[in-house]
């Protein structure tokens, strides 16, 4: 056999798609396990690489065989092997959610060079959602690198994929930017999305502050939406804010009704709802935007 024939690249599409989804799910569970470390340690300003995973109660190092995503929690029945103290159900929940999220992203993207970028974006959102839910905080340690990541993705991804990938690129490429190189169109789209995302959140906070004289929204939400807007583009950013405000209002009103409060002073972790909105926009936004645009054609 000539040597050249040995170098023929294997055809991966012969593998059944189900195998790809299983791989995506396993990767998601592993990344979810890492996100647990990020979610626990970042707000406490601890290093996320050192030391190894420890029991939050007794501090005993967790052996690798007790650190298998989802499975170890089930085997150990949610208790530390050493001190038998209960371990928060958040740990397997984050792992399971991240696994499902990665399967959904793989379903959305298919076998695309954009897949690792969408995985990273979705994982960052999941970490922000859980940190904001617990601490009412969206750490700069995620949002700042997230903004840089979005800019890099904007420059690189259109050259890696056959389709434009970013939702806003087709509309921008037909407009004023028709004769621009794709990287310029892409970066302008990212800037526009960041301006709409960060700008509208800043405006909401500013208006609320003027009306009520209290600081309602932290700059964390603004920075988070700067990152989301730069990555998703203007259409999906508007959708993200719509879903975030709507779901946040509904949950907020329900919580206030339950607590018997009518003064609107109850603070909600808005980043949770914006994060869920951004995940929904990433997965289903393009279809929703197309459907909506179709109503006016
Ligand atoms: Zn323990």
mmCIF file of C-alpha atoms and ligand atoms in Angstrom:
data_model
loop_
_atom_site.group_PDB
_atom_site.id
_atom_site.type_symbol
_atom_site.label_atom_id
_atom_site.label_comp_id
_atom_site.label_asym_id
_atom_site.label_seq_id
_atom_site.Cartn_x
_atom_site.Cartn_y
_atom_site.Cartn_z
ATOM 1 C CA UNK A 1 0.000 0.000 0.000
ATOM 2 C CA UNK A 2 1.454 3.435 -0.904
ATOM 3 C CA UNK A 3 2.194 5.601 2.081
ATOM 4 C CA UNK A 4 -0.142 8.334 0.860
ATOM 5 C CA UNK A 5 -3.146 6.056 1.270
ATOM 6 C CA UNK A 6 -2.356 5.643 4.947
ATOM 7 C CA UNK A 7 -2.617 9.408 5.411
ATOM 8 C CA UNK A 8 -6.192 9.646 4.162
ATOM 9 C CA UNK A 9 -8.140 11.445 6.881
ATOM 10 C CA UNK A 10 -10.859 9.317 8.441
ATOM 11 C CA UNK A 11 -14.426 10.370 7.649
ATOM 12 C CA UNK A 12 -15.880 11.293 11.024
ATOM 13 C CA UNK A 13 -19.359 11.717 9.620
ATOM 14 C CA UNK A 14 -19.539 7.917 9.391
ATOM 15 C CA UNK A 15 -19.906 7.941 13.178
ATOM 16 C CA UNK A 16 -23.552 8.159 14.193
ATOM 17 C CA UNK A 17 -24.537 11.670 15.426
ATOM 18 C CA UNK A 18 -25.579 10.146 18.753
ATOM 19 C CA UNK A 19 -21.896 9.510 19.469
ATOM 20 C CA UNK A 20 -21.168 13.218 18.989
ATOM 21 C CA UNK A 21 -23.902 14.195 21.439
ATOM 22 C CA UNK A 22 -22.593 11.723 24.029
ATOM 23 C CA UNK A 23 -19.105 13.239 23.665
ATOM 24 C CA UNK A 24 -20.561 16.752 24.011
ATOM 25 C CA UNK A 25 -22.435 15.660 27.147
ATOM 26 C CA UNK A 26 -19.334 14.116 28.745
ATOM 27 C CA UNK A 27 -17.279 17.223 27.934
ATOM 28 C CA UNK A 28 -20.074 19.371 29.385
ATOM 29 C CA UNK A 29 -20.132 17.385 32.645
ATOM 30 C CA UNK A 30 -16.338 17.730 32.985
ATOM 31 C CA UNK A 31 -16.453 21.480 32.265
ATOM 32 C CA UNK A 32 -19.381 21.703 34.723
ATOM 33 C CA UNK A 33 -17.131 20.123 37.360
ATOM 34 C CA UNK A 34 -14.572 22.870 36.700
ATOM 35 C CA UNK A 35 -17.328 25.524 36.806
ATOM 36 C CA UNK A 36 -18.200 24.302 40.327
ATOM 37 C CA UNK A 37 -14.684 25.250 41.394
ATOM 38 C CA UNK A 38 -15.025 28.645 39.660
ATOM 39 C CA UNK A 39 -18.482 29.264 41.203
ATOM 40 C CA UNK A 40 -17.265 28.382 44.710
ATOM 41 C CA UNK A 41 -13.850 30.045 44.683
ATOM 42 C CA UNK A 42 -14.044 33.146 42.434
ATOM 43 C CA UNK A 43 -16.379 35.170 44.703
ATOM 44 C CA UNK A 44 -14.209 34.155 47.698
ATOM 45 C CA UNK A 45 -11.141 35.355 45.801
ATOM 46 C CA UNK A 46 -9.430 31.989 46.040
ATOM 47 C CA UNK A 47 -7.207 30.484 43.346
ATOM 48 C CA UNK A 48 -9.132 28.296 40.913
ATOM 49 C CA UNK A 49 -6.139 26.071 40.088
ATOM 50 C CA UNK A 50 -4.694 25.428 43.558
ATOM 51 C CA UNK A 51 -5.316 23.510 45.792
ATOM 52 C CA UNK A 52 -7.219 20.490 44.424
ATOM 53 C CA UNK A 53 -10.928 19.990 45.142
ATOM 54 C CA UNK A 54 -11.680 19.852 48.852
ATOM 55 C CA UNK A 55 -14.690 19.078 51.022
ATOM 56 C CA UNK A 56 -16.208 22.473 51.964
ATOM 57 C CA UNK A 57 -16.890 21.145 55.499
ATOM 58 C CA UNK A 58 -13.831 19.190 56.666
ATOM 59 C CA UNK A 59 -11.319 20.357 54.045
ATOM 60 C CA UNK A 60 -10.280 16.805 53.136
ATOM 61 C CA UNK A 61 -8.882 16.512 49.607
ATOM 62 C CA UNK A 62 -11.327 14.760 47.278
ATOM 63 C CA UNK A 63 -9.824 11.748 45.503
ATOM 64 C CA UNK A 64 -10.192 11.566 41.721
ATOM 65 C CA UNK A 65 -12.593 8.596 41.997
ATOM 66 C CA UNK A 66 -14.876 10.673 44.236
ATOM 67 C CA UNK A 67 -14.734 13.577 41.800
ATOM 68 C CA UNK A 68 -16.443 12.032 38.758
ATOM 69 C CA UNK A 69 -19.148 14.449 37.564
ATOM 70 C CA UNK A 70 -22.729 13.560 38.622
ATOM 71 C CA UNK A 71 -21.875 9.871 39.297
ATOM 72 C CA UNK A 72 -19.767 10.389 42.448
ATOM 73 C CA UNK A 73 -22.497 12.515 44.031
ATOM 74 C CA UNK A 74 -25.018 9.715 43.403
ATOM 75 C CA UNK A 75 -22.648 6.961 44.688
ATOM 76 C CA UNK A 76 -21.747 8.919 47.855
ATOM 77 C CA UNK A 77 -25.439 9.907 48.305
ATOM 78 C CA UNK A 78 -24.492 13.577 48.496
ATOM 79 C CA UNK A 79 -22.189 13.268 51.509
ATOM 80 C CA UNK A 80 -18.426 13.672 52.011
ATOM 81 C CA UNK A 81 -16.621 10.289 52.262
ATOM 82 C CA UNK A 82 -14.621 11.594 55.247
ATOM 83 C CA UNK A 83 -16.898 13.684 57.459
ATOM 84 C CA UNK A 84 -20.264 12.454 56.040
ATOM 85 C CA UNK A 85 -21.464 16.080 55.942
ATOM 86 C CA UNK A 86 -24.033 16.874 53.268
ATOM 87 C CA UNK A 87 -22.605 18.319 50.034
ATOM 88 C CA UNK A 88 -24.698 20.926 48.207
ATOM 89 C CA UNK A 89 -26.865 19.586 45.380
ATOM 90 C CA UNK A 90 -25.564 22.533 43.370
ATOM 91 C CA UNK A 91 -22.501 20.467 42.451
ATOM 92 C CA UNK A 92 -24.249 17.694 40.476
ATOM 93 C CA UNK A 93 -26.841 20.235 39.255
ATOM 94 C CA UNK A 94 -24.182 22.445 37.617
ATOM 95 C CA UNK A 95 -22.540 19.362 36.070
ATOM 96 C CA UNK A 96 -25.850 18.075 34.721
ATOM 97 C CA UNK A 97 -26.936 21.495 33.408
ATOM 98 C CA UNK A 98 -23.578 22.021 31.712
ATOM 99 C CA UNK A 99 -23.801 18.559 30.109
ATOM 100 C CA UNK A 100 -27.313 19.329 28.773
ATOM 101 C CA UNK A 101 -26.198 22.785 27.658
ATOM 102 C CA UNK A 102 -23.271 21.356 25.680
ATOM 103 C CA UNK A 103 -25.556 18.784 24.007
ATOM 104 C CA UNK A 104 -27.930 21.617 23.036
ATOM 105 C CA UNK A 105 -25.052 23.762 21.692
ATOM 106 C CA UNK A 106 -23.763 20.758 19.680
ATOM 107 C CA UNK A 107 -27.277 20.261 18.304
ATOM 108 C CA UNK A 108 -27.389 23.956 17.348
ATOM 109 C CA UNK A 109 -23.918 24.181 15.761
ATOM 110 C CA UNK A 110 -23.352 20.706 14.360
ATOM 111 C CA UNK A 111 -19.749 19.711 13.749
ATOM 112 C CA UNK A 112 -18.517 23.286 13.290
ATOM 113 C CA UNK A 113 -15.259 25.084 14.062
ATOM 114 C CA UNK A 114 -17.405 27.544 15.998
ATOM 115 C CA UNK A 115 -18.406 24.821 18.476
ATOM 116 C CA UNK A 116 -15.548 25.356 21.008
ATOM 117 C CA UNK A 117 -16.285 29.109 20.999
ATOM 118 C CA UNK A 118 -19.996 28.573 21.689
ATOM 119 C CA UNK A 119 -19.097 26.011 24.410
ATOM 120 C CA UNK A 120 -16.849 28.563 26.130
ATOM 121 C CA UNK A 121 -19.464 31.324 25.862
ATOM 122 C CA UNK A 122 -22.222 29.077 27.266
ATOM 123 C CA UNK A 123 -19.974 27.862 30.123
ATOM 124 C CA UNK A 124 -19.088 31.450 31.093
ATOM 125 C CA UNK A 125 -22.809 32.339 31.177
ATOM 126 C CA UNK A 126 -23.604 29.321 33.375
ATOM 127 C CA UNK A 127 -20.875 30.334 35.870
ATOM 128 C CA UNK A 128 -22.185 33.934 35.947
ATOM 129 C CA UNK A 129 -25.771 32.737 36.529
ATOM 130 C CA UNK A 130 -24.833 30.619 39.559
ATOM 131 C CA UNK A 131 -22.426 33.182 41.082
ATOM 132 C CA UNK A 132 -25.001 35.971 40.712
ATOM 133 C CA UNK A 133 -27.731 33.782 42.212
ATOM 134 C CA UNK A 134 -25.654 33.143 45.346
ATOM 135 C CA UNK A 135 -23.673 36.360 45.783
ATOM 136 C CA UNK A 136 -25.504 39.039 43.708
ATOM 137 C CA UNK A 137 -22.186 39.532 41.961
ATOM 138 C CA UNK A 138 -20.907 39.207 38.393
ATOM 139 C CA UNK A 139 -17.122 39.004 38.799
ATOM 140 C CA UNK A 140 -14.828 41.062 36.564
ATOM 141 C CA UNK A 141 -12.627 37.953 36.463
ATOM 142 C CA UNK A 142 -15.244 36.464 34.090
ATOM 143 C CA UNK A 143 -16.718 39.494 32.322
ATOM 144 C CA UNK A 144 -13.420 41.213 31.378
ATOM 145 C CA UNK A 145 -11.817 38.102 29.812
ATOM 146 C CA UNK A 146 -15.284 37.412 28.343
ATOM 147 C CA UNK A 147 -15.218 40.723 26.454
ATOM 148 C CA UNK A 148 -11.706 39.983 25.109
ATOM 149 C CA UNK A 149 -12.860 36.470 24.169
ATOM 150 C CA UNK A 150 -15.851 37.885 22.257
ATOM 151 C CA UNK A 151 -13.601 40.236 20.260
ATOM 152 C CA UNK A 152 -11.189 37.391 19.383
ATOM 153 C CA UNK A 153 -14.109 35.137 18.386
ATOM 154 C CA UNK A 154 -15.552 37.929 16.232
ATOM 155 C CA UNK A 155 -12.243 38.218 14.346
ATOM 156 C CA UNK A 156 -11.440 34.503 14.019
ATOM 157 C CA UNK A 157 -14.688 32.496 13.740
ATOM 158 C CA UNK A 158 -15.923 33.859 10.354
ATOM 159 C CA UNK A 159 -12.661 32.579 8.809
ATOM 160 C CA UNK A 160 -13.023 29.106 10.347
ATOM 161 C CA UNK A 161 -16.603 28.354 9.369
ATOM 162 C CA UNK A 162 -18.311 28.018 6.011
ATOM 163 C CA UNK A 163 -21.371 29.972 7.171
ATOM 164 C CA UNK A 164 -21.096 33.458 8.768
ATOM 165 C CA UNK A 165 -22.026 31.834 12.137
ATOM 166 C CA UNK A 166 -22.734 35.128 13.950
ATOM 167 C CA UNK A 167 -26.420 35.945 13.690
ATOM 168 C CA UNK A 168 -25.953 39.593 12.717
ATOM 169 C CA UNK A 169 -23.409 39.099 9.917
ATOM 170 C CA UNK A 170 -25.794 38.396 6.981
ATOM 171 C CA UNK A 171 -27.874 41.537 7.669
ATOM 172 C CA UNK A 172 -24.768 43.727 8.176
ATOM 173 C CA UNK A 173 -23.046 42.344 5.064
ATOM 174 C CA UNK A 174 -26.033 43.393 2.927
ATOM 175 C CA UNK A 175 -26.136 46.918 4.294
ATOM 176 C CA UNK A 176 -23.607 49.717 4.563
ATOM 177 C CA UNK A 177 -20.776 47.233 5.108
ATOM 178 C CA UNK A 178 -21.358 45.324 1.859
ATOM 179 C CA UNK A 179 -17.858 46.014 0.508
ATOM 180 C CA UNK A 180 -15.948 45.595 3.779
ATOM 181 C CA UNK A 181 -13.781 42.568 4.615
ATOM 182 C CA UNK A 182 -15.599 40.027 6.796
ATOM 183 C CA UNK A 183 -13.412 40.701 9.874
ATOM 184 C CA UNK A 184 -14.368 44.389 9.795
ATOM 185 C CA UNK A 185 -18.083 43.627 9.385
ATOM 186 C CA UNK A 186 -17.799 41.112 12.226
ATOM 187 C CA UNK A 187 -16.031 43.495 14.622
ATOM 188 C CA UNK A 188 -18.449 46.352 13.819
ATOM 189 C CA UNK A 189 -21.306 43.926 14.556
ATOM 190 C CA UNK A 190 -19.692 43.035 17.876
ATOM 191 C CA UNK A 191 -19.237 46.700 18.784
ATOM 192 C CA UNK A 192 -22.872 47.455 17.886
ATOM 193 C CA UNK A 193 -24.090 44.528 20.021
ATOM 194 C CA UNK A 194 -21.900 45.572 22.963
ATOM 195 C CA UNK A 195 -23.176 49.148 22.713
ATOM 196 C CA UNK A 196 -26.812 48.005 22.680
ATOM 197 C CA UNK A 197 -26.294 45.416 25.447
ATOM 198 C CA UNK A 198 -24.109 47.423 27.831
ATOM 199 C CA UNK A 199 -25.754 50.735 26.919
ATOM 200 C CA UNK A 200 -29.345 49.711 27.567
ATOM 201 C CA UNK A 201 -28.435 48.088 30.907
ATOM 202 C CA UNK A 202 -26.545 51.219 31.921
ATOM 203 C CA UNK A 203 -29.532 53.363 30.880
ATOM 204 C CA UNK A 204 -31.962 51.158 32.849
ATOM 205 C CA UNK A 205 -29.826 51.478 35.985
ATOM 206 C CA UNK A 206 -29.399 55.227 35.504
ATOM 207 C CA UNK A 207 -33.143 55.817 34.997
ATOM 208 C CA UNK A 208 -34.056 53.717 38.040
ATOM 209 C CA UNK A 209 -31.514 55.590 40.135
ATOM 210 C CA UNK A 210 -32.953 58.967 39.067
ATOM 211 C CA UNK A 211 -36.526 57.817 39.695
ATOM 212 C CA UNK A 212 -36.021 56.099 43.034
ATOM 213 C CA UNK A 213 -32.798 57.582 44.281
ATOM 214 C CA UNK A 214 -31.315 54.126 44.910
ATOM 215 C CA UNK A 215 -28.705 52.183 43.046
ATOM 216 C CA UNK A 216 -30.641 49.316 41.484
ATOM 217 C CA UNK A 217 -28.212 47.823 39.054
ATOM 218 C CA UNK A 218 -24.540 47.177 39.509
ATOM 219 C CA UNK A 219 -21.995 47.753 36.786
ATOM 220 C CA UNK A 220 -21.579 43.957 36.670
ATOM 221 C CA UNK A 221 -24.767 43.664 34.606
ATOM 222 C CA UNK A 222 -23.488 46.337 32.211
ATOM 223 C CA UNK A 223 -20.149 44.542 31.732
ATOM 224 C CA UNK A 224 -21.883 41.183 31.333
ATOM 225 C CA UNK A 225 -24.160 42.570 28.620
ATOM 226 C CA UNK A 226 -21.150 44.200 26.965
ATOM 227 C CA UNK A 227 -19.667 40.692 26.648
ATOM 228 C CA UNK A 228 -22.981 39.108 25.576
ATOM 229 C CA UNK A 229 -23.684 41.867 23.044
ATOM 230 C CA UNK A 230 -20.212 41.682 21.495
ATOM 231 C CA UNK A 231 -20.562 37.928 21.004
ATOM 232 C CA UNK A 232 -24.228 37.569 20.005
ATOM 233 C CA UNK A 233 -24.729 40.744 17.922
ATOM 234 C CA UNK A 234 -27.561 43.289 18.045
ATOM 235 C CA UNK A 235 -30.570 41.042 17.211
ATOM 236 C CA UNK A 236 -29.855 38.351 19.802
ATOM 237 C CA UNK A 237 -28.845 41.005 22.360
ATOM 238 C CA UNK A 238 -32.236 42.710 22.116
ATOM 239 C CA UNK A 239 -33.821 39.265 22.510
ATOM 240 C CA UNK A 240 -31.604 38.539 25.539
ATOM 241 C CA UNK A 241 -32.689 41.756 27.267
ATOM 242 C CA UNK A 242 -36.341 41.088 26.395
ATOM 243 C CA UNK A 243 -36.240 37.552 27.868
ATOM 244 C CA UNK A 244 -34.194 38.772 30.861
ATOM 245 C CA UNK A 245 -36.518 41.666 31.753
ATOM 246 C CA UNK A 246 -39.684 39.609 31.162
ATOM 247 C CA UNK A 247 -38.613 36.550 33.178
ATOM 248 C CA UNK A 248 -37.023 38.738 35.876
ATOM 249 C CA UNK A 249 -40.226 40.778 36.252
ATOM 250 C CA UNK A 250 -42.469 37.722 36.435
ATOM 251 C CA UNK A 251 -40.268 35.991 39.035
ATOM 252 C CA UNK A 252 -39.775 39.280 40.899
ATOM 253 C CA UNK A 253 -43.518 39.957 41.147
ATOM 254 C CA UNK A 254 -44.168 36.351 42.250
ATOM 255 C CA UNK A 255 -41.469 36.575 44.937
ATOM 256 C CA UNK A 256 -42.718 39.944 46.177
ATOM 257 C CA UNK A 257 -46.304 38.665 46.292
ATOM 258 C CA UNK A 258 -45.157 35.670 48.313
ATOM 259 C CA UNK A 259 -43.152 37.832 50.695
ATOM 260 C CA UNK A 260 -46.065 40.287 50.916
ATOM 261 C CA UNK A 261 -43.923 43.231 49.824
ATOM 262 C CA UNK A 262 -45.190 45.960 47.552
ATOM 263 C CA UNK A 263 -42.359 48.482 47.733
ATOM 264 C CA UNK A 264 -40.345 47.073 44.809
ATOM 265 C CA UNK A 265 -37.257 47.269 47.002
ATOM 266 C CA UNK A 266 -36.478 43.573 46.792
ATOM 267 C CA UNK A 267 -33.269 43.187 44.877
ATOM 268 C CA UNK A 268 -33.144 40.452 42.262
ATOM 269 C CA UNK A 269 -29.957 39.005 40.808
ATOM 270 C CA UNK A 270 -30.722 40.367 37.332
ATOM 271 C CA UNK A 271 -27.628 38.648 35.890
ATOM 272 C CA UNK A 272 -29.356 35.278 36.415
ATOM 273 C CA UNK A 273 -32.195 36.265 34.090
ATOM 274 C CA UNK A 274 -29.910 37.957 31.568
ATOM 275 C CA UNK A 275 -27.702 34.844 31.535
ATOM 276 C CA UNK A 276 -30.693 32.568 30.915
ATOM 277 C CA UNK A 277 -31.899 34.986 28.225
ATOM 278 C CA UNK A 278 -28.486 34.916 26.530
ATOM 279 C CA UNK A 279 -28.420 31.089 26.562
ATOM 280 C CA UNK A 280 -31.931 31.002 25.049
ATOM 281 C CA UNK A 281 -30.887 33.585 22.430
ATOM 282 C CA UNK A 282 -27.766 31.590 21.548
ATOM 283 C CA UNK A 283 -29.791 28.390 21.025
ATOM 284 C CA UNK A 284 -33.083 29.632 19.534
ATOM 285 C CA UNK A 285 -32.601 33.362 18.872
ATOM 286 C CA UNK A 286 -31.934 33.292 15.139
ATOM 287 C CA UNK A 287 -35.157 31.388 14.444
ATOM 288 C CA UNK A 288 -37.164 33.729 16.687
ATOM 289 C CA UNK A 289 -35.618 36.827 15.046
ATOM 290 C CA UNK A 290 -36.347 35.452 11.556
ATOM 291 C CA UNK A 291 -39.927 34.655 12.517
ATOM 292 C CA UNK A 292 -40.390 38.134 13.972
ATOM 293 C CA UNK A 293 -38.852 39.835 10.907
ATOM 294 C CA UNK A 294 -41.132 37.708 8.697
ATOM 295 C CA UNK A 295 -44.200 39.299 10.305
ATOM 296 C CA UNK A 296 -43.301 42.604 8.610
ATOM 297 C CA UNK A 297 -42.351 41.352 5.164
HETATM 298 ZN ZN1 LIG B 1 -15.850 16.375 54.536
#
